[in-house]
Short mmCIF file of N, CA and C in Angstrom, two decimals:
data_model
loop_
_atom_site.label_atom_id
_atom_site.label_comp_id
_atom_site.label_asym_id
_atom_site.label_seq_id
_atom_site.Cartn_x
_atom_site.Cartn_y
_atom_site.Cartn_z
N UNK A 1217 -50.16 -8.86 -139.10
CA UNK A 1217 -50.95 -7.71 -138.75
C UNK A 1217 -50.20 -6.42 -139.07
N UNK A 1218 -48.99 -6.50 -139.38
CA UNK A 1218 -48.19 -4.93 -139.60
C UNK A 1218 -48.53 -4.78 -140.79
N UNK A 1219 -47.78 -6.28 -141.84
CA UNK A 1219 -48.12 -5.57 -143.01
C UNK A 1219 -49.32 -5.26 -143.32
N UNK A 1220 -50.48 -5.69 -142.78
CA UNK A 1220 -51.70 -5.36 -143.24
C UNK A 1220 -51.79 -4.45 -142.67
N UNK A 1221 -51.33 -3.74 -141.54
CA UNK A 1221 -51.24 -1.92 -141.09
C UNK A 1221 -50.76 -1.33 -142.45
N UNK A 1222 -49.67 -1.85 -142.81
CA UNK A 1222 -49.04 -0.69 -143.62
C UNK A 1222 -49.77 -1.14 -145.31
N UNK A 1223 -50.05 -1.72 -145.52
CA UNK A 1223 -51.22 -2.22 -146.53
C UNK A 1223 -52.63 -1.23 -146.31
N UNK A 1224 -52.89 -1.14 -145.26
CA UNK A 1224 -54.41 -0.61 -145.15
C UNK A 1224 -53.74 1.25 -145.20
N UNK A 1225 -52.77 1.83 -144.46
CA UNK A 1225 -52.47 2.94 -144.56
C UNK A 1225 -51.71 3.59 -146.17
N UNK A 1226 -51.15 2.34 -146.31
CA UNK A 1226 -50.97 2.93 -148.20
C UNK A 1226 -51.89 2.98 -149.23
N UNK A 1227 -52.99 2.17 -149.09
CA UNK A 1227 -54.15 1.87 -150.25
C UNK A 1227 -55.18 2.06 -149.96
N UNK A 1228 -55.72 1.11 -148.44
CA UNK A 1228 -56.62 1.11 -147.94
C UNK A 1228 -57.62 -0.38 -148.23
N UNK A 1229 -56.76 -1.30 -148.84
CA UNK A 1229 -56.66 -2.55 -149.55
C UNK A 1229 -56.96 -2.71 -150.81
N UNK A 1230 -57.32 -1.38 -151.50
CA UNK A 1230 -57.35 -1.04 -152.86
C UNK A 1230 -56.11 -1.52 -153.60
N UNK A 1231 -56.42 -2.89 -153.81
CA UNK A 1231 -55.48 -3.53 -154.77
C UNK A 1231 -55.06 -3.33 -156.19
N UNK A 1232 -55.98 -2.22 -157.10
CA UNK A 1232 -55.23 -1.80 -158.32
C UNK A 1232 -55.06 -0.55 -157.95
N UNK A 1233 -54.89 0.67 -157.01
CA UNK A 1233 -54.39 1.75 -156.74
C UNK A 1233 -53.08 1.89 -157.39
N UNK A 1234 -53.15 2.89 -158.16
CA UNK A 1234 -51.97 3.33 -158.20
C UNK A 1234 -51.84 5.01 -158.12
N UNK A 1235 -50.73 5.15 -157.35
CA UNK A 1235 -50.62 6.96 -156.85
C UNK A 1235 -50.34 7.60 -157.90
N UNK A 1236 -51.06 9.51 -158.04
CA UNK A 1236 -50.55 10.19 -158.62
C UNK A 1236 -49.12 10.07 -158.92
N UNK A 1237 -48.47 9.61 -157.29
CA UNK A 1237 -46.88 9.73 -157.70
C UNK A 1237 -46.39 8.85 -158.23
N UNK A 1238 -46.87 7.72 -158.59
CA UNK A 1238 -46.13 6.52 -159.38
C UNK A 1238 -45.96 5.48 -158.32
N UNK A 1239 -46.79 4.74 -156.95
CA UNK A 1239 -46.92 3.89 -156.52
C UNK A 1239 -47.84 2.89 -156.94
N UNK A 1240 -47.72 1.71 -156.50
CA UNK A 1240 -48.30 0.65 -156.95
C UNK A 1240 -49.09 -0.15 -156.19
N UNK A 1241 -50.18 -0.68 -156.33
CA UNK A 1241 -50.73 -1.67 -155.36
C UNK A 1241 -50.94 -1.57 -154.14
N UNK A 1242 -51.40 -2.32 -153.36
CA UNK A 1242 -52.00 -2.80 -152.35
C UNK A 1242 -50.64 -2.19 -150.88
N UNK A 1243 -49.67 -2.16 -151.49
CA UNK A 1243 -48.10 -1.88 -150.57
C UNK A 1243 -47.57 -0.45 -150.97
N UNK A 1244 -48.56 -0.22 -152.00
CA UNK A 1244 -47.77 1.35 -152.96
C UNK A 1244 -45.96 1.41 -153.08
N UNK A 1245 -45.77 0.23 -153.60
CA UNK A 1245 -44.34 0.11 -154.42
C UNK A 1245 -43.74 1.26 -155.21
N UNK A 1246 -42.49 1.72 -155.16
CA UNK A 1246 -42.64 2.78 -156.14
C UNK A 1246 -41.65 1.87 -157.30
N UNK A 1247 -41.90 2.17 -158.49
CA UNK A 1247 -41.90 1.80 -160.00
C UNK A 1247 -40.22 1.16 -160.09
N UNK A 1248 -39.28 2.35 -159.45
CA UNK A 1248 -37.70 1.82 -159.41
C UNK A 1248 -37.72 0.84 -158.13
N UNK A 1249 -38.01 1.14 -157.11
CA UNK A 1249 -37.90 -0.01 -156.05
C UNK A 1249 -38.12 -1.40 -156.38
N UNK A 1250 -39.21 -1.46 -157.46
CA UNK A 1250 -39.64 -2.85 -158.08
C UNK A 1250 -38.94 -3.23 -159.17
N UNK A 1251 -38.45 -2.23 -160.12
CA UNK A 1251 -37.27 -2.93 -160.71
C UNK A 1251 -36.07 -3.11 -160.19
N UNK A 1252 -35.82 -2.64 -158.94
CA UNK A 1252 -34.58 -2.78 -158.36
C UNK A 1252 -34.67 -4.51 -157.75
N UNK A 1253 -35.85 -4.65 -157.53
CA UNK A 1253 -36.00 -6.14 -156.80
C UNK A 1253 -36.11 -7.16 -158.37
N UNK A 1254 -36.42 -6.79 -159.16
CA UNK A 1254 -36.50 -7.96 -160.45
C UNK A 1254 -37.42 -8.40 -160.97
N UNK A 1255 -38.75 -7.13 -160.55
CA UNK A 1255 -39.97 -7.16 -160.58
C UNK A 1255 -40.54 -6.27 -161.82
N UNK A 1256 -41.44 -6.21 -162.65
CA UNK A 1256 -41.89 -5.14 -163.50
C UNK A 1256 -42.76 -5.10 -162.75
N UNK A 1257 -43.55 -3.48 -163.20
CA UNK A 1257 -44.56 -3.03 -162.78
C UNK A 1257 -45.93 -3.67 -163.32
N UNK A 1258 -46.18 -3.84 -164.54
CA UNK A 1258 -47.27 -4.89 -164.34
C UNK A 1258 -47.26 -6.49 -163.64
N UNK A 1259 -45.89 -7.22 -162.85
CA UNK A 1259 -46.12 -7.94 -162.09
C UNK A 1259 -47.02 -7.34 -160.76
N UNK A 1260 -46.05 -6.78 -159.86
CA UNK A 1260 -46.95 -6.10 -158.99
C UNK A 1260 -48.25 -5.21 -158.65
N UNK A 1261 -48.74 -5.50 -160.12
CA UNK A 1261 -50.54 -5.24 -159.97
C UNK A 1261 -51.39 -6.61 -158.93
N UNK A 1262 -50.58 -6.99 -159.45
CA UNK A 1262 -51.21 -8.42 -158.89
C UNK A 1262 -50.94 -8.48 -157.09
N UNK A 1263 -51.83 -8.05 -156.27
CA UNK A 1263 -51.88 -8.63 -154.94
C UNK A 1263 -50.88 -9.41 -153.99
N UNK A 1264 -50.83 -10.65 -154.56
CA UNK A 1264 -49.81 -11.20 -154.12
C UNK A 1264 -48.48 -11.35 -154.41
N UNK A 1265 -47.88 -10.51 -155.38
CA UNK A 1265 -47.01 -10.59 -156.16
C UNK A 1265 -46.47 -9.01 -155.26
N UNK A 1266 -47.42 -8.15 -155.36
CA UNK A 1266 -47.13 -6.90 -154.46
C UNK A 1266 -46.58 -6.94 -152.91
N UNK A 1267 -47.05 -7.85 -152.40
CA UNK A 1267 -47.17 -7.91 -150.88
C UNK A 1267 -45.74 -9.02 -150.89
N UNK A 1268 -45.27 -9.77 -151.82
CA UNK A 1268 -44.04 -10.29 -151.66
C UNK A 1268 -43.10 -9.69 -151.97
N UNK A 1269 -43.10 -8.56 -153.04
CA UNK A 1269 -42.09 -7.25 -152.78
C UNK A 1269 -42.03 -6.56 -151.85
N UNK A 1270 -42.99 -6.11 -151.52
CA UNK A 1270 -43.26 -5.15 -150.66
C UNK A 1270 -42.62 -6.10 -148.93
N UNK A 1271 -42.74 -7.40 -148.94
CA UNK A 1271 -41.67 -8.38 -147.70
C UNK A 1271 -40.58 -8.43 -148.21
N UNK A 1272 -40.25 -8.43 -149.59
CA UNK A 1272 -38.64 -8.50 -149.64
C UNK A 1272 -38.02 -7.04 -149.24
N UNK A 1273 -39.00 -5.81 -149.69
CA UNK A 1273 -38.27 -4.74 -149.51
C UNK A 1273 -38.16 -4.53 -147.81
N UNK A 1274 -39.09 -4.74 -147.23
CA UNK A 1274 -38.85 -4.49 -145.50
C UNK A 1274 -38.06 -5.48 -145.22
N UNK A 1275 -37.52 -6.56 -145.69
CA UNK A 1275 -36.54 -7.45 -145.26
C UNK A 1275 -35.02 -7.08 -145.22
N UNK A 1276 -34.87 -6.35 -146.78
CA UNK A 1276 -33.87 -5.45 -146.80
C UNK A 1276 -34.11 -4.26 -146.31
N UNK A 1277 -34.62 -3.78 -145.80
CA UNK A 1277 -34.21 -2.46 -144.63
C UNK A 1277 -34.25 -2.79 -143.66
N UNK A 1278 -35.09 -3.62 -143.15
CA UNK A 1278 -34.96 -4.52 -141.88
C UNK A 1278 -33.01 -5.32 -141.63
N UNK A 1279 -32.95 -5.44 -142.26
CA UNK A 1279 -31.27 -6.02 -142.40
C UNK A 1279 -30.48 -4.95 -142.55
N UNK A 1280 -30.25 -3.95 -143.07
CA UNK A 1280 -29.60 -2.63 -143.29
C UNK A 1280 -29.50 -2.13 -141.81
N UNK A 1281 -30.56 -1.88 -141.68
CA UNK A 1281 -31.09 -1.65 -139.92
C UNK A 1281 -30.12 -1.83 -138.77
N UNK A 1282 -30.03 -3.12 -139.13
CA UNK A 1282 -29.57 -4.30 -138.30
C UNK A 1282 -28.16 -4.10 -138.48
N UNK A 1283 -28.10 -4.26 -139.59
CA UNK A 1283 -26.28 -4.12 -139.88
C UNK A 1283 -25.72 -2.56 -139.01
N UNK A 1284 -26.16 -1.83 -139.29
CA UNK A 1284 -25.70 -0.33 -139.05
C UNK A 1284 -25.93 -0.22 -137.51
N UNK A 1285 -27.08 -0.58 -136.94
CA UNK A 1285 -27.16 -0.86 -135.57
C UNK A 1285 -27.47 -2.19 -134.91
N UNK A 1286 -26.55 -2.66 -134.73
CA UNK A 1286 -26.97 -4.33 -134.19
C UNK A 1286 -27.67 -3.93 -132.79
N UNK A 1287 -27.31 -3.13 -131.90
CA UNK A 1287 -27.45 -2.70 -130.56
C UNK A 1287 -29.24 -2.25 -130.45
N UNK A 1288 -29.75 -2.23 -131.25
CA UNK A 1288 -31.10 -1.25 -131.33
C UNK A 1288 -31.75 -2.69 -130.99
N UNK A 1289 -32.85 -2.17 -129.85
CA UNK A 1289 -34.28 -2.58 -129.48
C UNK A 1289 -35.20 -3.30 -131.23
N UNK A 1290 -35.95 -4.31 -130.51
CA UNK A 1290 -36.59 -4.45 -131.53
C UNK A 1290 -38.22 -3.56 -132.05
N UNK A 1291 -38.42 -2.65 -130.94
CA UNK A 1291 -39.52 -1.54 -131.00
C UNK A 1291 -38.72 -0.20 -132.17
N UNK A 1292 -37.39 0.10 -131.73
CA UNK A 1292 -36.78 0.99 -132.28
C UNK A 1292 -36.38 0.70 -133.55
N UNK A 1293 -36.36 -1.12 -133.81
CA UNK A 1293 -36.14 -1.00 -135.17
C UNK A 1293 -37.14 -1.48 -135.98
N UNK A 1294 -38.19 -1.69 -135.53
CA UNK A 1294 -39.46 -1.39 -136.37
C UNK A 1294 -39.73 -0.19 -136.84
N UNK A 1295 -39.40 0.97 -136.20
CA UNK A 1295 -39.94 2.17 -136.43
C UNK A 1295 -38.83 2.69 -136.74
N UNK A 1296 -37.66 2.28 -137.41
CA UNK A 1296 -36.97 2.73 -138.25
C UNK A 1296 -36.95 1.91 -139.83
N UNK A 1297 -37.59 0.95 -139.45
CA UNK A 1297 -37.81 -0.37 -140.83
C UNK A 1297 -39.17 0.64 -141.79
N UNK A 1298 -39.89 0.96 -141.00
CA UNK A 1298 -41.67 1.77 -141.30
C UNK A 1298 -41.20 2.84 -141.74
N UNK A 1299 -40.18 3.32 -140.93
CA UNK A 1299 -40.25 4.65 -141.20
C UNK A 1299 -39.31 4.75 -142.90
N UNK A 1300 -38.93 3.63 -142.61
CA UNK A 1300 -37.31 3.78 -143.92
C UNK A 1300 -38.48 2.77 -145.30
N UNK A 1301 -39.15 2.24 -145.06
CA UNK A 1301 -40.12 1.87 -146.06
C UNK A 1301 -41.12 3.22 -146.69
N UNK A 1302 -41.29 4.10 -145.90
CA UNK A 1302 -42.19 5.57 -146.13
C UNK A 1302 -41.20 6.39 -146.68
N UNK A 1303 -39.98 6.75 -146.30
CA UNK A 1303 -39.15 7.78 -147.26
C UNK A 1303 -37.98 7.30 -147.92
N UNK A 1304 -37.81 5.99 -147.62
CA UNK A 1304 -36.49 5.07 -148.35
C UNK A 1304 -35.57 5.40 -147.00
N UNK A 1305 -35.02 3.86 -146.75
CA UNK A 1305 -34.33 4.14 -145.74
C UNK A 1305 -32.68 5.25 -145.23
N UNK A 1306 -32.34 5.76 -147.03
CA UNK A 1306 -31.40 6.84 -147.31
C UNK A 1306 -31.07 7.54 -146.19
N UNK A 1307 -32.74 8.81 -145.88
CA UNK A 1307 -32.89 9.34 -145.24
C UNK A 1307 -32.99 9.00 -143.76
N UNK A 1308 -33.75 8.07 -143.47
CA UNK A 1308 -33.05 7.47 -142.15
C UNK A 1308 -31.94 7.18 -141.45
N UNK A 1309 -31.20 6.63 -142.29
CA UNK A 1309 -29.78 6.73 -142.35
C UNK A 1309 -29.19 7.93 -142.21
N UNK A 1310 -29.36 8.84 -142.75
CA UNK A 1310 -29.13 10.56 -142.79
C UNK A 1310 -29.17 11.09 -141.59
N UNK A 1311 -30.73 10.49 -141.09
CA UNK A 1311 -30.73 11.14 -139.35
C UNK A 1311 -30.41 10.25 -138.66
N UNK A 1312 -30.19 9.38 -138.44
CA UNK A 1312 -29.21 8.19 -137.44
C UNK A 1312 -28.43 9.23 -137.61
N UNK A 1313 -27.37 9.18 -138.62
CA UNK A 1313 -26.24 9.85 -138.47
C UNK A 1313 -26.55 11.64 -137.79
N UNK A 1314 -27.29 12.13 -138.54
CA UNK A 1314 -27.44 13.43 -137.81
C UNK A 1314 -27.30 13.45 -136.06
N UNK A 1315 -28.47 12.18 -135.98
CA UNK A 1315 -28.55 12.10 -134.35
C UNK A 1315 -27.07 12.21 -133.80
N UNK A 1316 -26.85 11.16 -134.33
CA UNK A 1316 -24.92 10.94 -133.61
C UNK A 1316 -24.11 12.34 -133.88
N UNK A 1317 -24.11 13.17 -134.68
CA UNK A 1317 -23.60 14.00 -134.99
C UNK A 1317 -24.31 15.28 -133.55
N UNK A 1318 -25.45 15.34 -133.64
CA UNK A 1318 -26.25 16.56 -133.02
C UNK A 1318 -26.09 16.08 -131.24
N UNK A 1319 -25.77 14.76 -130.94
CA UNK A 1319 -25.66 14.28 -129.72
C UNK A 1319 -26.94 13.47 -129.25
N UNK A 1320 -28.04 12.86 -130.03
CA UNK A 1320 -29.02 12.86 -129.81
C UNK A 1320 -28.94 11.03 -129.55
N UNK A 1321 -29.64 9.71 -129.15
CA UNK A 1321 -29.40 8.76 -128.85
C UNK A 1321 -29.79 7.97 -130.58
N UNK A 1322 -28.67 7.74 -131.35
CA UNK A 1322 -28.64 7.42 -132.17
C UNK A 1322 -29.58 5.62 -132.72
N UNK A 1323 -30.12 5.10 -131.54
CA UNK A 1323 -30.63 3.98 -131.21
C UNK A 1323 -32.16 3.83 -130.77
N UNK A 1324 -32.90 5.21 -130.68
CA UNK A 1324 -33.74 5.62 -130.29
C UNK A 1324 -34.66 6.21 -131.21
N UNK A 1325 -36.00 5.77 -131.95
CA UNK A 1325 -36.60 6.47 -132.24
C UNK A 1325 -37.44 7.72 -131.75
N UNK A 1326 -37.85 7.86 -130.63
CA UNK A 1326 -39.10 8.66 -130.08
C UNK A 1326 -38.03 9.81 -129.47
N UNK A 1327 -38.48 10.86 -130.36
CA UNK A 1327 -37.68 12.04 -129.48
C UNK A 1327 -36.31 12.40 -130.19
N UNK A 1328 -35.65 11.31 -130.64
CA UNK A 1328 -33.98 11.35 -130.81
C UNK A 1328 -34.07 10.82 -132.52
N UNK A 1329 -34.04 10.28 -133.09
CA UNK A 1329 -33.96 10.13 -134.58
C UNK A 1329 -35.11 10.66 -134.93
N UNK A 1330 -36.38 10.57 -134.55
CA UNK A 1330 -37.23 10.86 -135.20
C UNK A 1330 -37.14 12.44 -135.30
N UNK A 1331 -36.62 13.05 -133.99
CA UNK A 1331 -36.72 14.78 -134.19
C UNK A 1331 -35.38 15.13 -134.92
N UNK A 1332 -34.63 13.98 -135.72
CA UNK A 1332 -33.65 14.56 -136.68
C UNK A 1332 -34.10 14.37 -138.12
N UNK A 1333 -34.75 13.43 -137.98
CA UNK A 1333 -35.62 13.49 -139.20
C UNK A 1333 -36.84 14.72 -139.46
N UNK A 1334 -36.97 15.31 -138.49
CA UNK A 1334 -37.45 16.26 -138.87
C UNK A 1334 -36.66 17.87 -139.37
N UNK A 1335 -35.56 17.29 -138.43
CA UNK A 1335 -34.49 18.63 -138.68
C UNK A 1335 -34.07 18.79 -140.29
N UNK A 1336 -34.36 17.31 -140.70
CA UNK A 1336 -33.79 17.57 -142.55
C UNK A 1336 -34.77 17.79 -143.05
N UNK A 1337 -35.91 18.78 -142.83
CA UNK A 1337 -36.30 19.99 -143.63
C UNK A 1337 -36.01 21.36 -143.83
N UNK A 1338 -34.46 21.76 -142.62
CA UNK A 1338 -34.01 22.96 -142.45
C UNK A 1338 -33.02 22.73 -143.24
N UNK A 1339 -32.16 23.91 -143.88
CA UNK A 1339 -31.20 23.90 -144.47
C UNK A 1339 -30.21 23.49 -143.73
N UNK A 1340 -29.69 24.11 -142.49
CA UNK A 1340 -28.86 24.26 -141.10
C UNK A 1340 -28.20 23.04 -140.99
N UNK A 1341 -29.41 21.96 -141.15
CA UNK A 1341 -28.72 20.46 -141.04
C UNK A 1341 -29.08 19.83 -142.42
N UNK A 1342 -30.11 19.99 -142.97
CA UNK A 1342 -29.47 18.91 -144.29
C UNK A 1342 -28.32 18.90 -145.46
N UNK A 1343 -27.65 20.24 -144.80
CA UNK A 1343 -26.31 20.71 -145.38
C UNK A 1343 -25.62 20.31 -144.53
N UNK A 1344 -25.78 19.69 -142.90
CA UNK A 1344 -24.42 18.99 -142.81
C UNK A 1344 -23.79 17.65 -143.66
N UNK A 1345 -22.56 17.43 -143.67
CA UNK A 1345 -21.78 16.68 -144.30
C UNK A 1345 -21.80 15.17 -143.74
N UNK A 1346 -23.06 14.85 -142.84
CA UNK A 1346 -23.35 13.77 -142.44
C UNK A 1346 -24.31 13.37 -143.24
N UNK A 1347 -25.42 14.54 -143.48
CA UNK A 1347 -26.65 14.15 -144.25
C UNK A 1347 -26.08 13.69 -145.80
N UNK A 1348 -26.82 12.84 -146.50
CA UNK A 1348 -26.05 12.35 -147.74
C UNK A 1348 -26.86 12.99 -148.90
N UNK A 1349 -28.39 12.75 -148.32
CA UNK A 1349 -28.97 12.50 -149.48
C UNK A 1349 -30.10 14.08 -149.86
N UNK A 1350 -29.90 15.09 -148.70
CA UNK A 1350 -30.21 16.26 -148.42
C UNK A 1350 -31.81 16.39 -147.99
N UNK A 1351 -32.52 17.31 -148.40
CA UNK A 1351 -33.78 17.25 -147.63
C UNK A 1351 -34.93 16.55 -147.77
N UNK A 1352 -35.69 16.37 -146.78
CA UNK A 1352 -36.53 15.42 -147.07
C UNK A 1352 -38.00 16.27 -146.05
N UNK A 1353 -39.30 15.95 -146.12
CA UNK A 1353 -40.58 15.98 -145.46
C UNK A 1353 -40.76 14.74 -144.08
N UNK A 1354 -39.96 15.03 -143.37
CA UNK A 1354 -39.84 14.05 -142.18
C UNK A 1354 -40.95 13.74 -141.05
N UNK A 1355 -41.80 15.23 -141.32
CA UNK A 1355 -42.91 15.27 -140.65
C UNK A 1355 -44.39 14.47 -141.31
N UNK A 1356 -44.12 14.08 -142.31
CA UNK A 1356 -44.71 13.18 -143.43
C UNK A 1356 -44.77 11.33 -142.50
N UNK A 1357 -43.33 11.21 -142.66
CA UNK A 1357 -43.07 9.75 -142.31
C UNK A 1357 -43.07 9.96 -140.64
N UNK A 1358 -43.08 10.33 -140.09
CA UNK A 1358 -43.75 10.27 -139.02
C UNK A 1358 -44.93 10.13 -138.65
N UNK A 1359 -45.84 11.20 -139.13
CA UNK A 1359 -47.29 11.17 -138.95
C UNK A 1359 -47.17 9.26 -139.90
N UNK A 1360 -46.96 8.95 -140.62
CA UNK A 1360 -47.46 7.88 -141.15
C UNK A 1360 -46.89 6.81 -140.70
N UNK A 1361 -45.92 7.19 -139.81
CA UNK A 1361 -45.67 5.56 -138.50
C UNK A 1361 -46.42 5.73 -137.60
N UNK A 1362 -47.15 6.55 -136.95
CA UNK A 1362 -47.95 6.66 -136.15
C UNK A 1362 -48.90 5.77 -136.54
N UNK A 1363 -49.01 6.21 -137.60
CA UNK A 1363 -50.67 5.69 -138.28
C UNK A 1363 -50.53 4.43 -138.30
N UNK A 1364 -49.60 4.34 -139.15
CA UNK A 1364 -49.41 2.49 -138.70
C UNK A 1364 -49.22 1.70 -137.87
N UNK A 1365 -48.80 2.16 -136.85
CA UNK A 1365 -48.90 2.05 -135.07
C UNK A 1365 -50.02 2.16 -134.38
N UNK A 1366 -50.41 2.58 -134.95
CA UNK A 1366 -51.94 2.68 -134.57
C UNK A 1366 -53.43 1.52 -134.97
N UNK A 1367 -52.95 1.94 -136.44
CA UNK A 1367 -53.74 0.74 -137.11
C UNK A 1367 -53.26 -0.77 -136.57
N UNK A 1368 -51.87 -1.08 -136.38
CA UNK A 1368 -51.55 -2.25 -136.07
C UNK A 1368 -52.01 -2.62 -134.52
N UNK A 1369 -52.34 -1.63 -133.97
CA UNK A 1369 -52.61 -1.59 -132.45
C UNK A 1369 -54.55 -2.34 -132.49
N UNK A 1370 -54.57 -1.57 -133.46
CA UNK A 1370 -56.36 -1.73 -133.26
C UNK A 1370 -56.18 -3.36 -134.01
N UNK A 1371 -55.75 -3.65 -134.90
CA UNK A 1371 -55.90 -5.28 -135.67
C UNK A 1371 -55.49 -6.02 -134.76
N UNK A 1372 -54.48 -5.67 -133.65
CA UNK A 1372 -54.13 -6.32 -132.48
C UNK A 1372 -55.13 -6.94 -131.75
N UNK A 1373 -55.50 -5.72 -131.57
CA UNK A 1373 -56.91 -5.90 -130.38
C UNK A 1373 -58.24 -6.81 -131.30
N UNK A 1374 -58.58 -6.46 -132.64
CA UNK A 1374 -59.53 -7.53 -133.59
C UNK A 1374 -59.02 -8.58 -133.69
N UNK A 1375 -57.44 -8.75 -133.59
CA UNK A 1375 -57.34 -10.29 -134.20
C UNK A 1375 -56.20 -10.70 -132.78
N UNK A 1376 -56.62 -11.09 -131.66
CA UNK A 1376 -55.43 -11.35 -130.57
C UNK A 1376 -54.37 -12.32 -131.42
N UNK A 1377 -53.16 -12.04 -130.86
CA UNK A 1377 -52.31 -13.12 -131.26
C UNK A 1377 -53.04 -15.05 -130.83
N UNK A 1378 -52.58 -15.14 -131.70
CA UNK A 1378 -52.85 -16.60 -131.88
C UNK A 1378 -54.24 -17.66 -132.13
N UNK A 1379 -54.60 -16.34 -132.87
CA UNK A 1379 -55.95 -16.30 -133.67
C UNK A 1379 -55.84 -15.98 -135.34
N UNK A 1380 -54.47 -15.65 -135.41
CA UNK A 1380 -53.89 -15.23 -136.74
C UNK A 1380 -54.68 -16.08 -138.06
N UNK A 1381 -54.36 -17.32 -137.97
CA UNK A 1381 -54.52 -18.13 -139.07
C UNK A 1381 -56.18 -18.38 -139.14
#
């Protein structure tokens, strides 16, 4: 039910979509992410071929995640997995660290990473020497974990667990 949140909020299940910006499919892959996995871009036209990149790539940020914070909730690291699948997890990483830097609970999305991810649209902080990868639209990947939090909330309620299959 997530990925089909984050499936329905990237495409809308419009399986040959592809974005002005150079996303792909049904998961909106972007073009290097898929050659970074060993994929060409006309593989991932294909549906199912998309949606198994698009699990390998949340697998590896999901593990990155993990590595960098073993200590994190599994709510907090969903919504750093979503959120690091929407702007590349770089920038996430950027505000983890900001958080720890600014004093903020480095383990915490709501309030504390997420309002440092918003701070790297000011100069003030995406020029600190913590941030790596410099500024980013944070208020973007937010509004769009919501959304997917949302959507996954309502497929919840259409499809109860253990009605899946």
């Amino acid at each position: 039910r997530l990925l089909a949140s984050i499936a329905y909020i990237e495409s809308k299940f419009d399986h040959p979509q592809i974005s002005s910006r150079g996303p792909i499919g049904l998961m909106q892959l972007m073009p290097a992410t898929v050659r970074n996995l060993n994929y060409t871009e006309e593989e991932v036209i294909d549906p199912s071929v998309n949606v198994t990149v698009a699990v390998k790539l949340i697998e590896r940020i999901l593990n990155g995640m993990r590595h960098k914070l073993p200590e994190v909730s599994k709510q907090n690291l969903i919504c750093f997995t979503i959120a690091g699948y929407n702007i590349g997890p770089g920038h996430i990483y950027d505000a983890i660290n900001l958080a720890e830097e600014l004093g903020y609970n480095p383990l915490i999305w709501d309030d504390n990473v997420e309002q440092c991810l918003r701070l790297k649209a000011d100069p003030k902080y995406y020029g600190m020497s913590v941030v790596k990868l410099g500024p980013c639209n944070g208020n973007f990947t937010i509004n769009y974990l919501h959304e997917v939090l949302e959507t996954y909330e309502g497929f919840c309620k259409a499809v109860p667990r253990g009605i899946e299959n």
